[in-house]
Short mmCIF file of C-alpha atoms in Angstrom, two decimals:
data_model
loop_
_atom_site.label_atom_id
_atom_site.label_comp_id
_atom_site.label_asym_id
_atom_site.label_seq_id
_atom_site.Cartn_x
_atom_site.Cartn_y
_atom_site.Cartn_z
CA MET A 643 0.86 -10.81 4.61
CA ASN A 644 -3.20 -10.37 3.87
CA ILE A 645 -4.36 -11.03 0.61
CA ILE A 646 -4.77 -7.45 -0.20
CA HIS A 647 -1.14 -6.83 0.45
CA GLN A 648 0.04 -10.03 -1.87
CA ILE A 649 -2.40 -9.07 -4.38
CA ARG A 650 -0.75 -5.63 -4.79
CA TYR A 651 2.64 -6.00 -4.36
CA CYS A 652 3.51 -9.01 -6.41
CA SER A 653 5.50 -8.37 -9.11
CA ARG A 654 5.72 -11.46 -10.78
CA PHE A 655 2.52 -10.87 -12.34
CA THR A 656 2.25 -10.67 -16.40
CA LEU A 657 0.36 -7.84 -18.05
CA THR A 658 -3.02 -9.45 -18.21
CA GLU A 659 -2.40 -11.13 -14.58
CA HIS A 660 -1.96 -7.59 -13.31
CA GLN A 661 -5.69 -6.47 -15.33
CA LEU A 662 -7.15 -9.29 -13.33
CA ALA A 663 -5.22 -7.70 -10.40
CA GLU A 664 -6.84 -4.50 -10.53
CA TYR A 665 -9.85 -6.32 -11.00
CA VAL A 666 -10.12 -7.99 -8.07
CA LEU A 667 -8.62 -5.19 -5.97
CA HIS A 668 -11.29 -2.52 -6.95
CA HIS A 669 -13.98 -5.06 -6.47
CA ARG A 670 -13.42 -7.20 -3.55
CA GLU A 671 -16.49 -7.49 -2.38
CA THR A 672 -18.12 -8.82 -5.33
CA VAL A 673 -14.94 -11.00 -6.51
CA ALA A 674 -15.46 -12.62 -3.02
CA HIS A 675 -19.01 -13.38 -4.09
CA MET A 676 -18.43 -14.32 -7.47
CA SER A 677 -18.22 -17.52 -9.51
CA MET A 678 -15.46 -18.44 -11.53
CA LYS A 679 -17.51 -17.70 -14.95
CA ALA A 680 -19.23 -14.19 -13.25
CA LEU A 681 -15.03 -13.27 -12.75
CA MET A 682 -14.18 -14.75 -16.36
CA ASP A 683 -16.76 -12.72 -18.55
CA ALA A 684 -16.16 -9.81 -16.57
CA THR A 685 -12.88 -9.77 -16.75
CA PHE A 686 -12.49 -11.18 -20.12
CA VAL A 687 -9.48 -14.00 -18.72
CA SER A 688 -10.01 -17.62 -19.14
CA LYS A 689 -10.20 -20.31 -16.47
CA SER A 690 -6.42 -20.91 -16.32
CA MET A 691 -5.56 -17.43 -16.44
CA ILE A 692 -7.47 -17.25 -12.89
CA HIS A 693 -5.70 -20.23 -11.44
CA ARG A 694 -2.46 -19.35 -12.57
CA PHE A 695 -2.77 -16.15 -11.05
CA CYS A 696 -3.72 -17.98 -7.74
CA LYS A 697 -1.23 -19.96 -7.37
CA LYS A 698 1.56 -16.93 -7.54
CA LEU A 699 -0.24 -15.76 -4.85
CA GLY A 700 0.27 -19.59 -2.91
CA LEU A 701 -3.25 -19.95 -3.23
CA ASN A 702 -4.70 -23.47 -4.50
CA GLY A 703 -7.62 -21.94 -6.30
CA PHE A 704 -10.39 -19.68 -6.58
CA ASN A 705 -12.75 -20.76 -4.11
CA GLU A 706 -9.26 -20.09 -1.39
CA LEU A 707 -8.99 -16.66 -3.15
CA ARG A 708 -12.79 -16.07 -2.31
CA ILE A 709 -12.52 -17.17 0.80
CA GLN A 710 -9.24 -14.65 1.53
CA LEU A 711 -10.66 -12.63 0.27
CA MET A 712 -14.10 -12.60 2.64
CA GLU A 713 -11.29 -12.79 5.37
CA CYS A 714 -9.45 -10.02 4.35
CA LYS A 715 -10.53 -6.46 6.91
CA GLU A 716 -8.20 -4.33 4.99
CA THR A 717 -8.17 -0.80 6.75
CA THR A 718 -4.88 0.45 5.84
CA ASP A 719 -7.25 3.14 3.86
CA SER A 720 -9.75 3.59 6.45
CA ILE A 721 -8.58 6.48 8.50
CA GLY A 722 -9.96 9.34 6.45
CA ILE A 723 -6.64 11.09 6.70
CA ASP A 724 -4.75 12.39 3.48
CA ILE A 725 -1.16 11.03 4.72
CA ASN A 726 0.65 13.76 2.39
CA TYR A 727 -1.46 16.73 4.14
CA PRO A 728 -1.92 15.61 7.22
CA PHE A 729 -2.75 18.75 9.00
CA SER A 730 -4.55 22.29 8.29
CA GLY A 731 -4.03 25.23 9.69
CA GLU A 732 -7.15 25.63 10.94
CA ASP A 733 -6.69 21.92 13.14
CA SER A 734 -6.11 22.49 16.93
CA GLN A 735 -3.54 20.93 18.84
CA ARG A 736 -6.31 17.74 19.86
CA VAL A 737 -6.61 17.70 16.44
CA ILE A 738 -3.34 17.21 15.39
CA ALA A 739 -2.42 14.97 18.86
CA GLU A 740 -5.69 12.62 17.42
CA LYS A 741 -4.51 12.60 13.33
CA LEU A 742 -0.66 11.89 14.42
CA MET A 743 -2.16 8.70 16.82
CA LEU A 744 -4.07 7.67 13.85
CA LEU A 745 -1.29 7.52 11.55
CA TYR A 746 1.20 5.92 14.13
CA GLU A 747 -2.02 3.68 14.76
CA LYS A 748 -2.64 2.79 10.71
CA THR A 749 1.26 2.25 10.61
CA ILE A 750 1.85 0.16 12.94
CA ARG A 751 -1.26 -2.09 11.39
CA ASP A 752 -0.02 -1.79 7.94
CA THR A 753 3.33 -3.23 9.01
CA HIS A 754 1.50 -6.17 10.80
CA ASN A 755 -0.08 -6.89 7.54
CA PHE A 756 2.81 -7.28 5.82
CA LEU A 757 4.81 -8.87 8.64
CA ASN A 758 5.45 -12.56 6.56
CA LEU A 759 6.14 -14.54 10.27
CA ASP A 760 7.91 -17.28 8.24
CA SER A 761 10.31 -14.98 6.20
CA LEU A 762 10.75 -13.44 9.74
CA LEU A 763 11.82 -16.06 11.31
CA ASP A 764 14.33 -16.97 8.72
CA ILE A 765 15.98 -13.76 9.18
CA VAL A 766 16.04 -14.56 13.17
CA MET A 767 17.66 -17.88 12.14
CA VAL A 768 20.43 -16.56 9.99
CA LEU A 769 21.35 -13.67 12.13
CA GLU A 770 21.54 -16.17 15.13
CA LYS A 771 23.75 -17.82 13.14
CA ALA A 772 25.85 -15.02 12.64
CA LEU A 773 29.08 -14.18 14.30
CA CYS A 774 29.14 -10.56 13.10
CA ILE A 775 26.82 -8.58 11.81
CA ASP A 776 28.22 -5.52 9.29
CA ILE A 777 25.43 -2.51 8.55
CA TYR A 778 25.78 -0.61 6.30
CA THR A 779 24.11 2.47 5.57
CA HIS A 780 23.84 6.21 4.98
CA ALA A 781 22.64 9.45 5.98
CA HIS A 782 19.40 9.39 7.50
CA ASN A 783 19.37 5.32 8.26
CA PHE A 784 22.51 5.80 10.32
CA ASN A 785 20.11 6.50 13.57
CA ALA A 786 17.93 3.39 12.88
CA ALA A 787 21.30 1.53 12.34
CA GLU A 788 22.45 2.57 15.37
CA ASN A 789 19.49 1.50 17.84
CA PHE A 790 19.59 -1.60 15.64
CA GLN A 791 23.24 -1.82 17.06
CA ASP A 792 22.40 -0.95 20.57
CA LYS A 793 19.48 -3.47 21.12
CA MET A 794 21.70 -6.72 19.33
CA LEU A 795 24.46 -5.28 21.39
CA SER A 796 22.05 -5.92 24.83
CA ILE A 797 21.33 -9.39 24.19
CA GLY A 798 25.33 -9.94 23.87
CA ARG A 799 25.07 -9.83 19.71
CA GLN A 800 27.97 -8.27 17.99
CA VAL A 801 27.30 -5.48 15.38
CA THR A 802 29.25 -3.10 13.71
CA CYS A 803 27.80 0.12 11.81
CA GLN A 804 29.87 1.49 8.96
CA ASP A 805 30.11 4.72 9.58
CA ASP A 806 29.18 7.26 6.49
CA ASP A 807 30.49 10.57 5.22
CA TYR A 808 26.84 11.58 4.47
CA LYS A 809 25.45 11.89 7.62
#
């Protein structure tokens, strides 16, 4: 997960840390080249607040935050398509197909950016040790659960999907 996603989705921030996070998200290129003093002046927070903010993100300090911001190449909002209304009545079939391609690419990129490989490995280890895996779902998620069940059965793992009355 890149630093932008870590900042955006960290649920452990205090109100002041959340305000600092908003500033960093909206000014990330500037913050990447700021001194700590400049950030303190711009956000009206203390040096210790910035250090706590960085620690909650799993960073060693402000310099590591700056490095991560410089390295971050977030492309999630750069496709120029409103995901709520991606097509218009005037769009040709070719334009619709291209917009769909861009939306799928964005989805894959976002999913990749959210992956935490350590957590994924932990999940694999738990599933590997399980004798049987039960999935409880409802409505539109049932098809995804059945798809997972089929894939797991193909590698010899026992998975059961509990049927739901709301299909």
